[in-house]
Amino acid sequence: MNVSSFASPVLSIRNLNIDALTPEGLKPVLREVDFDLANGETLCIAGESGSGKSVTSLAIMGLLPKASLRVTAGNILLGDRDLVKLSNRAMRSVRGGDIAMVFQEPMTSLNPVMSIGAQLTEAIREHQGNEDANAVAVRMLDAVQITDPARRLKQFPHELSGGMRQRVMIAMALSCRPKVLIADEPTTALDVTVQAQILKLMRELKTEFGTSIVLITHDMGVVAEMADRVLIMQGGRIIEGGPSLEIFHRPKERYTQQLLAAVPRLGAHAGTDGPPRVTSGTTAPLKPGAAPVMNVRDLTVSYGAPVSRFFKGKPPVQAVGGVSFDIMPGQTLGLVGESGSGKSTTGKAVLGLIAFTGGVMIDGQDISVLSHREMRPVRRFAQMIFQDPYASLDSRMAVGAAIAEPMVIHGIGNKSERQDRTAELLRRVGLTPDAASRYPHEFSGGQRQRICIARALALEPKLIVADESVAALDVSVRARVLDLMLELQETMGIAYLFISHDMAVVERMSHHVAVMRGGRIVETGTRRQIFENPTEDYTIQLIAAVPVPMPSAAVIGHPMRSGL
């Protein structure tokens, strides 16, 4: 939709400058940000972490931390009011009433000790006075398609799924019918099917309530499906803007072109049996009759049991049941499914990190009968990369020491040899050896994930379990990390159990794919079989829900979606 078809702006940002307060003085964070938001428009602000997207949204809401960030120039105009000049007391009526915000992680935005109803009605009473807040709350939960809304009012955030919590946040944001809804990465942590539902819901609610939307995201597929107009940010500045079709089909700036080129596209590797090559060398073919590096048969994991003869606990809940698969040397098995399907539980169980029943063979050894001490040699063969690299690294330990630690535990080399090996691993993952003396907080998210990969490589494993290892990364950083993992597979013969809910990434990385639902594998096959000829309805639904990073394709249908 062309911006000219919209009415006059409901929100105008003029020459906005924001500085960070540092011991050395003011440091620029945002420079000369200037845009309008029209009535009934969805404006997407895209860019990588650190580009200034979220800082812009916080400035509009008047939520910048005063101790560290300051608006040094510019105006934020809502009608005839300049929000920059309003007091915090005056801004309270703007927040929720005129402008509402949905944050990326609903669990950190909702109060864990207050019921859903108490939190919804608090906002309604604050902005709508004595209206029947409970009735409005029920109507809003029904509007965001939450089942049994009256009962949900009595529940607490931890009793709802991630998708339902995000729906509650949207209901809360829209309960007072704001003129502007700011959604900051509202679907990043959601499964592909839940994401599709949330995006559809936002489009429907925009039509119903006449709300203008500012959608902040680094997912260009989401931008393609939602945006009327797009702004691209880099380094605290808007470097390009225009109608969605123009940005996707005729991007002018090199950075925008690189951003779009880095997006994994479902179906881009159709007709091929393995991941795209990223090195010029040759990979040794799989030997006939080669044994799997991992063999899993009837894996079952259950949680919960009676804790004593005086207290009868809840019956055990089966998280994973009857899971079986093989992983061949130098190949990748993609394990895909929604949250709660059992993917991560399976990944932890096959490395002996949680209790399980069934058979798991790693390098010919049945780990189900091994003690913790007996597992130590096995761990040299199989390593794990976790989703959150910052949580995986000890914040008090220098990066070099963290990478060398597995070598110390397994008695590999002397101090000098371990230092040399650490420097080599840092170079291997695209970092300089001087990074060894720095600490995790001094690196970006993508760099931290590279450090975790270097740590996993320290023992020269033949198998790596990668659990949502690129889910939180920006699109271009994610592309570089995936290329690194493919390069390591091609040059070192590493096999991966690649766990993800991102179907496009799984298609790019995998030789074989297993689809999980409700703790069980519902379909398995080669990459070509799963993505080009799926047989299970659930697999078809997962593929159909993937956002297509091209506006015209999102509108007229995508080849992978035909007939779905």
Coordinates of N, CA, C and O in Angstrom, one line a residue, residues 175-309:
S175 N -6.5 -2.5 25.1 CA -7.7 -2.4 25.9 C -8.3 -1.0 26.0 O -9.5 -0.8 26.2
C176 N -7.4 0.0 25.9 CA -7.8 1.4 26.0 C -7.9 2.0 24.6 O -7.9 3.3 24.5
R177 N -7.9 1.2 23.6 CA -8.0 1.7 22.2 C -7.0 2.8 21.9 O -7.4 4.0 21.5
P178 N -5.7 2.6 21.9 CA -4.7 3.6 21.7 C -4.7 4.0 20.2 O -5.1 3.2 19.3
K179 N -4.2 5.2 20.0 CA -4.0 5.6 18.6 C -2.8 4.9 17.9 O -2.8 4.7 16.7
V180 N -1.8 4.6 18.7 CA -0.6 4.0 18.2 C -0.2 2.8 19.0 O -0.2 2.8 20.3
L181 N 0.1 1.7 18.4 CA 0.6 0.5 19.0 C 2.1 0.2 18.5 O 2.3 0.1 17.3
I182 N 3.0 0.2 19.5 CA 4.4 -0.1 19.2 C 4.7 -1.5 19.6 O 4.5 -1.9 20.7
A183 N 5.1 -2.3 18.6 CA 5.4 -3.7 18.9 C 6.9 -4.0 18.7 O 7.3 -3.9 17.5
D184 N 7.6 -4.2 19.7 CA 9.1 -4.3 19.7 C 9.4 -5.8 19.6 O 9.4 -6.5 20.7
E185 N 9.8 -6.3 18.5 CA 10.1 -7.7 18.3 C 9.1 -8.7 18.9 O 9.4 -9.5 19.7
P186 N 7.8 -8.5 18.6 CA 6.7 -9.2 19.3 C 6.7 -10.7 19.0 O 6.0 -11.5 19.8
T187 N 7.3 -11.2 18.0 CA 7.2 -12.6 17.6 C 8.6 -13.3 17.5 O 8.6 -14.5 17.2
T188 N 9.7 -12.6 18.0 CA 11.0 -13.2 17.8 C 11.1 -14.6 18.5 O 11.7 -15.5 18.0
A189 N 10.6 -14.6 19.7 CA 10.7 -15.9 20.6 C 9.6 -16.9 20.3 O 9.6 -17.9 21.0
L190 N 8.7 -16.6 19.4 CA 7.6 -17.5 19.2 C 7.8 -18.5 18.1 O 8.6 -18.3 17.1
D191 N 7.1 -19.7 18.2 CA 7.2 -20.7 17.1 C 6.5 -20.1 15.9 O 5.7 -19.2 15.9
V192 N 6.9 -20.7 14.7 CA 6.4 -20.2 13.4 C 4.9 -20.2 13.3 O 4.3 -19.2 12.8
T193 N 4.2 -21.2 13.8 CA 2.8 -21.2 13.7 C 2.1 -20.2 14.7 O 1.2 -19.5 14.3
V194 N 2.7 -20.1 15.9 CA 2.2 -19.0 16.8 C 2.5 -17.7 16.3 O 1.6 -16.7 16.4
Q195 N 3.7 -17.5 15.7 CA 4.0 -16.2 15.0 C 3.0 -15.8 14.0 O 2.5 -14.7 13.9
A196 N 2.6 -16.8 13.1 CA 1.7 -16.5 12.1 C 0.3 -16.1 12.7 O -0.3 -15.2 12.1
Q197 N -0.1 -16.7 13.8 CA -1.4 -16.4 14.4 C -1.3 -15.0 15.0 O -2.3 -14.2 14.8
I198 N -0.2 -14.6 15.6 CA 0.0 -13.3 16.2 C 0.0 -12.2 15.1 O -0.7 -11.1 15.3
L199 N 0.7 -12.4 14.0 CA 0.7 -11.4 12.9 C -0.7 -11.3 12.3 O -1.1 -10.1 12.0
K200 N -1.4 -12.4 12.1 CA -2.8 -12.3 11.6 C -3.7 -11.5 12.6 O -4.5 -10.7 12.2
L201 N -3.5 -11.8 13.8 CA -4.3 -11.1 14.9 C -4.0 -9.6 14.8 O -5.0 -8.8 14.9
M202 N -2.8 -9.2 14.7 CA -2.5 -7.8 14.7 C -3.1 -7.1 13.5 O -3.5 -6.0 13.6
R203 N -3.1 -7.8 12.3 CA -3.7 -7.2 11.2 C -5.2 -7.0 11.4 O -5.8 -6.0 11.0
E204 N -5.8 -8.0 11.9 CA -7.3 -8.0 12.2 C -7.6 -6.9 13.2 O -8.6 -6.1 13.0
L205 N -6.9 -6.8 14.2 CA -7.1 -5.8 15.3 C -6.9 -4.4 14.8 O -7.6 -3.4 15.2
K206 N -5.9 -4.2 13.9 CA -5.6 -2.9 13.3 C -6.9 -2.4 12.5 O -7.3 -1.3 12.6
T207 N -7.5 -3.4 11.8 CA -8.7 -3.0 11.0 C -9.8 -2.7 12.0 O -10.6 -1.8 11.8
E208 N -10.0 -3.5 13.0 CA -11.1 -3.4 13.9 C -11.1 -2.1 14.7 O -12.0 -1.4 14.9
F209 N -9.9 -1.8 15.3 CA -9.7 -0.7 16.2 C -9.2 0.6 15.5 O -9.1 1.6 16.2
G210 N -8.7 0.5 14.3 CA -8.2 1.6 13.6 C -6.9 2.1 14.2 O -6.6 3.3 14.1
T211 N -6.1 1.2 14.7 CA -4.8 1.6 15.4 C -3.7 1.6 14.4 O -3.6 0.7 13.5
S212 N -2.8 2.6 14.5 CA -1.6 2.6 13.7 C -0.5 1.8 14.4 O -0.5 1.8 15.6
I213 N 0.3 1.1 13.6 CA 1.3 0.2 14.3 C 2.7 0.6 13.8 O 3.0 0.8 12.7
V214 N 3.6 0.6 14.8 CA 5.0 0.7 14.6 C 5.6 -0.7 15.0 O 5.6 -1.0 16.2
L215 N 6.0 -1.4 14.0 CA 6.5 -2.8 14.2 C 8.0 -2.8 14.1 O 8.6 -2.5 13.0
I216 N 8.7 -3.2 15.2 CA 10.2 -3.2 15.2 C 10.6 -4.6 15.1 O 10.2 -5.5 15.9
T217 N 11.5 -4.9 14.2 CA 11.9 -6.3 14.0 C 13.2 -6.4 13.1 O 13.5 -5.5 12.4
H218 N 13.9 -7.5 13.3 CA 15.0 -7.8 12.3 C 14.6 -8.9 11.4 O 15.4 -9.4 10.6
D219 N 13.4 -9.4 11.5 CA 12.9 -10.5 10.7 C 12.3 -10.0 9.4 O 11.1 -9.4 9.4
M220 N 12.9 -10.1 8.3 CA 12.4 -9.5 7.0 C 11.2 -10.2 6.5 O 10.4 -9.6 5.7
G221 N 11.0 -11.4 6.9 CA 9.8 -12.1 6.5 C 8.6 -11.5 7.2 O 7.5 -11.3 6.6
V222 N 8.7 -11.2 8.5 CA 7.7 -10.5 9.2 C 7.4 -9.1 8.6 O 6.3 -8.7 8.4
V223 N 8.5 -8.4 8.2 CA 8.3 -7.1 7.6 C 7.5 -7.2 6.3 O 6.6 -6.4 6.0
A224 N 7.9 -8.2 5.5 CA 7.2 -8.4 4.2 C 5.7 -8.7 4.4 O 4.9 -8.2 3.6
E225 N 5.3 -9.4 5.4 CA 3.9 -9.7 5.7 C 3.1 -8.6 6.3 O 1.9 -8.5 6.1
M226 N 3.8 -7.7 7.0 CA 3.1 -6.7 7.8 C 3.1 -5.3 7.3 O 2.2 -4.5 7.5
A227 N 4.2 -4.9 6.6 CA 4.5 -3.5 6.5 C 3.8 -2.8 5.3 O 3.7 -3.4 4.2
D228 N 3.3 -1.6 5.5 CA 2.9 -0.7 4.4 C 4.1 0.1 4.0 O 4.3 0.3 2.8
R229 N 4.9 0.5 5.0 CA 6.1 1.2 4.7 C 7.2 0.7 5.6 O 7.0 0.2 6.7
V230 N 8.5 0.8 5.2 CA 9.6 0.3 5.9 C 10.7 1.3 6.1 O 11.0 2.1 5.1
L231 N 11.3 1.4 7.3 CA 12.5 2.2 7.5 C 13.6 1.2 7.9 O 13.4 0.3 8.7
I232 N 14.8 1.4 7.3 CA 16.0 0.6 7.6 C 16.9 1.5 8.4 O 17.3 2.6 8.0
M233 N 17.3 0.9 9.6 CA 18.2 1.7 10.5 C 19.6 1.0 10.6 O 19.7 -0.3 10.6
Q234 N 20.6 1.8 10.7 CA 22.0 1.3 10.9 C 22.7 2.4 11.6 O 22.7 3.5 11.3
G235 N 23.4 1.9 12.7 CA 24.3 2.9 13.4 C 23.5 4.1 14.0 O 24.1 5.2 14.0
G236 N 22.3 3.9 14.4 CA 21.5 5.0 15.0 C 20.9 6.0 14.0 O 20.4 7.0 14.4
R237 N 21.0 5.7 12.7 CA 20.4 6.5 11.7 C 19.4 5.7 10.8 O 19.6 4.5 10.6
I238 N 18.5 6.4 10.2 CA 17.6 5.9 9.2 C 18.4 6.0 7.9 O 18.6 7.2 7.4
I239 N 18.8 4.9 7.2 CA 19.6 5.0 6.0 C 18.7 4.8 4.8 O 19.2 5.2 3.6
E240 N 17.5 4.3 4.9 CA 16.6 4.1 3.7 C 15.2 3.9 4.2 O 15.0 3.3 5.3
G241 N 14.3 4.4 3.4 CA 12.9 4.2 3.8 C 12.0 4.3 2.5 O 12.4 4.9 1.5
G242 N 10.8 3.7 2.6 CA 9.9 3.8 1.5 C 8.8 2.7 1.6 O 8.8 1.9 2.5
P243 N 7.9 2.6 0.6 CA 6.9 1.6 0.6 C 7.6 0.2 0.6 O 8.6 0.0 0.1
S244 N 6.8 -0.7 1.2 CA 7.4 -2.1 1.4 C 7.9 -2.7 0.1 O 9.0 -3.2 0.0
L245 N 7.0 -2.7 -0.9 CA 7.4 -3.3 -2.2 C 8.7 -2.7 -2.8 O 9.5 -3.4 -3.4
E246 N 8.8 -1.4 -2.6 CA 10.0 -0.7 -3.2 C 11.3 -1.1 -2.5 O 12.3 -1.4 -3.1
I247 N 11.2 -1.2 -1.1 CA 12.4 -1.6 -0.3 C 12.8 -3.0 -0.7 O 14.0 -3.3 -0.8
F248 N 11.8 -3.9 -0.8 CA 12.2 -5.3 -1.1 C 12.6 -5.6 -2.6 O 13.5 -6.4 -2.8
H249 N 12.0 -4.9 -3.5 CA 12.3 -5.1 -4.9 C 13.4 -4.2 -5.5 O 14.1 -4.6 -6.4
R250 N 13.5 -3.0 -4.9 CA 14.5 -2.1 -5.4 C 15.3 -1.4 -4.3 O 15.2 -0.1 -4.2
P251 N 15.9 -2.1 -3.4 CA 16.7 -1.5 -2.3 C 17.8 -0.7 -2.9 O 18.5 -1.1 -3.8
K252 N 18.0 0.5 -2.4 CA 19.1 1.4 -2.9 C 20.4 1.3 -2.1 O 21.5 1.3 -2.7
E253 N 20.3 1.1 -0.8 CA 21.5 1.1 0.0 C 22.1 -0.3 0.0 O 21.4 -1.3 0.1
R254 N 23.4 -0.3 0.1 CA 24.1 -1.6 0.1 C 23.8 -2.4 1.4 O 23.6 -3.6 1.3
Y255 N 23.7 -1.7 2.5 CA 23.3 -2.4 3.7 C 22.0 -3.1 3.6 O 21.8 -4.2 4.1
T256 N 21.0 -2.4 3.0 CA 19.7 -3.0 2.8 C 19.7 -4.2 1.9 O 19.1 -5.3 2.2
Q257 N 20.5 -4.1 0.9 CA 20.7 -5.3 0.0 C 21.3 -6.5 0.7 O 20.9 -7.6 0.5
Q258 N 22.3 -6.2 1.6 CA 23.0 -7.2 2.3 C 22.0 -7.9 3.3 O 22.0 -9.1 3.5
L259 N 21.2 -7.0 3.9 CA 20.2 -7.5 4.9 C 19.2 -8.5 4.3 O 18.9 -9.5 4.8
L260 N 18.8 -8.1 3.1 CA 17.8 -9.0 2.4 C 18.5 -10.2 1.8 O 17.9 -11.3 1.9
A261 N 19.7 -10.1 1.4 CA 20.4 -11.3 0.9 C 20.7 -12.3 1.9 O 20.8 -13.5 1.6
A262 N 20.8 -11.9 3.2 CA 21.2 -12.8 4.3 C 20.0 -13.6 4.8 O 20.1 -14.5 5.6
V263 N 18.8 -13.2 4.4 CA 17.6 -13.9 4.9 C 17.4 -15.3 4.3 O 17.4 -15.4 3.1
P264 N 17.4 -16.3 5.1 CA 17.1 -17.7 4.6 C 15.7 -17.8 4.0 O 14.8 -17.4 4.7
R265 N 15.6 -18.3 2.8 CA 14.3 -18.4 2.1 C 13.9 -19.8 1.9 O 14.7 -20.6 1.4
L266 N 12.8 -20.1 2.4 CA 12.2 -21.5 2.3 C 12.1 -21.8 0.8 O 11.5 -21.1 0.1
G267 N 12.6 -23.0 0.4 CA 12.6 -23.4 -1.0 C 13.7 -22.9 -1.8 O 13.9 -23.3 -3.0
A268 N 14.7 -22.2 -1.2 CA 15.8 -21.7 -1.9 C 16.8 -22.8 -2.4 O 17.5 -22.7 -3.3
H269 N 16.7 -23.9 -1.6 CA 17.6 -25.1 -2.0 C 16.8 -26.3 -2.4 O 17.3 -27.4 -2.3
A270 N 15.6 -26.0 -3.0 CA 14.8 -27.1 -3.5 C 15.6 -27.9 -4.6 O 16.3 -27.3 -5.4
G271 N 15.4 -29.2 -4.6 CA 16.0 -30.1 -5.6 C 17.4 -30.5 -5.3 O 18.0 -31.2 -6.0
T272 N 17.9 -30.2 -4.1 CA 19.2 -30.6 -3.6 C 19.1 -31.5 -2.4 O 18.1 -31.4 -1.6
D273 N 20.1 -32.3 -2.2 CA 20.0 -33.3 -1.1 C 20.7 -32.9 0.2 O 20.5 -33.4 1.2
G274 N 21.6 -31.9 0.1 CA 22.3 -31.4 1.3 C 22.5 -30.0 1.3 O 22.0 -29.2 0.4
P275 N 23.1 -29.4 2.4 CA 23.3 -28.0 2.5 C 24.2 -27.5 1.4 O 25.0 -28.2 0.8
P276 N 24.1 -26.1 1.2 CA 25.0 -25.5 0.2 C 26.4 -25.5 0.6 O 26.7 -25.4 1.8
R277 N 27.4 -25.7 -0.3 CA 28.8 -25.7 0.1 C 29.2 -24.3 0.4 O 28.8 -23.3 -0.3
V278 N 30.1 -24.1 1.4 CA 30.7 -22.8 1.7 C 32.2 -22.8 1.6 O 32.8 -21.8 1.8
T279 N 32.8 -24.0 1.2 CA 34.2 -24.0 1.0 C 34.5 -24.5 -0.4 O 33.6 -25.1 -1.0
S280 N 35.7 -24.3 -0.8 CA 36.1 -24.8 -2.2 C 36.6 -26.2 -2.2 O 36.9 -26.8 -3.3
G281 N 36.9 -26.7 -1.0 CA 37.5 -28.1 -0.9 C 36.4 -29.2 -1.2 O 35.3 -28.9 -1.5
T282 N 36.9 -30.4 -1.1 CA 35.9 -31.5 -1.4 C 35.7 -32.2 -0.1 O 36.6 -32.4 0.8
T283 N 34.5 -32.7 0.1 CA 34.2 -33.4 1.3 C 34.2 -34.9 1.0 O 33.6 -35.3 0.0
A284 N 34.8 -35.7 1.9 CA 34.8 -37.1 1.7 C 33.4 -37.7 1.7 O 32.6 -37.4 2.6
P285 N 33.1 -38.5 0.7 CA 31.8 -39.1 0.7 C 31.6 -40.1 1.8 O 32.5 -40.6 2.4
L286 N 30.3 -40.2 2.2 CA 30.0 -41.2 3.3 C 30.3 -42.6 2.9 O 29.9 -43.0 1.8
K287 N 31.1 -43.3 3.6 CA 31.5 -44.6 3.3 C 30.3 -45.6 3.4 O 29.5 -45.5 4.3
P288 N 30.2 -46.5 2.4 CA 29.1 -47.5 2.5 C 29.2 -48.3 3.7 O 30.3 -48.8 4.1
G289 N 28.1 -48.5 4.4 CA 28.1 -49.3 5.7 C 28.6 -48.5 6.9 O 28.9 -49.2 7.9
A290 N 28.9 -47.2 6.7 CA 29.4 -46.5 7.9 C 28.5 -46.5 9.0 O 27.3 -46.4 8.9
A291 N 29.0 -46.6 10.2 CA 28.2 -46.6 11.4 C 27.8 -45.2 11.8 O 28.5 -44.3 11.7
P292 N 26.6 -45.1 12.4 CA 26.1 -43.7 12.9 C 27.0 -43.3 14.0 O 27.5 -44.1 14.8
V293 N 27.2 -41.9 14.1 CA 27.9 -41.4 15.2 C 27.0 -41.4 16.4 O 27.4 -41.4 17.6
M294 N 25.7 -41.3 16.2 CA 24.7 -41.4 17.3 C 23.5 -42.3 16.8 O 23.0 -42.1 15.7
N295 N 23.1 -43.2 17.7 CA 22.0 -44.1 17.4 C 21.1 -44.0 18.6 O 21.5 -44.3 19.7
V296 N 19.8 -43.5 18.4 CA 18.9 -43.4 19.5 C 17.7 -44.3 19.2 O 17.1 -44.3 18.1
R297 N 17.3 -45.1 20.2 CA 16.2 -46.0 20.1 C 15.2 -45.9 21.3 O 15.7 -46.0 22.4
D298 N 14.0 -45.6 21.0 CA 12.9 -45.5 22.0 C 13.3 -44.7 23.2 O 13.1 -45.0 24.4
L299 N 13.8 -43.5 22.9 CA 14.2 -42.5 24.0 C 12.9 -42.0 24.7 O 12.0 -41.6 24.0
T300 N 12.9 -42.1 26.0 CA 11.7 -41.6 26.8 C 12.3 -40.8 28.0 O 13.2 -41.2 28.6
V301 N 11.7 -39.6 28.1 CA 12.0 -38.7 29.3 C 10.7 -38.3 30.0 O 9.8 -37.9 29.3
S302 N 10.7 -38.5 31.3 CA 9.5 -38.2 32.1 C 9.9 -37.2 33.2 O 11.1 -37.4 33.8
Y303 N 9.1 -36.3 33.6 CA 9.3 -35.4 34.7 C 8.3 -35.6 35.8 O 7.1 -35.9 35.5
G304 N 8.7 -35.4 37.0 CA 7.8 -35.4 38.2 C 7.6 -36.9 38.7 O 7.4 -37.8 38.0
A305 N 7.6 -37.0 40.0 CA 7.3 -38.3 40.7 C 7.0 -38.0 42.2 O 7.3 -36.9 42.7
P306 N 6.3 -38.9 42.9 CA 6.1 -38.7 44.3 C 7.4 -38.5 45.0 O 8.4 -39.1 44.8
V307 N 7.4 -37.4 45.9 CA 8.7 -37.1 46.6 C 8.9 -37.8 47.9 O 9.9 -37.8 48.5
S308 N 7.8 -38.3 48.5 CA 8.0 -39.1 49.8 C 6.7 -39.9 50.0 O 5.7 -39.7 49.4
R309 N 6.8 -40.8 51.0 CA 5.6 -41.6 51.3 C 4.6 -40.8 52.1 O 3.4 -41.3 52.2

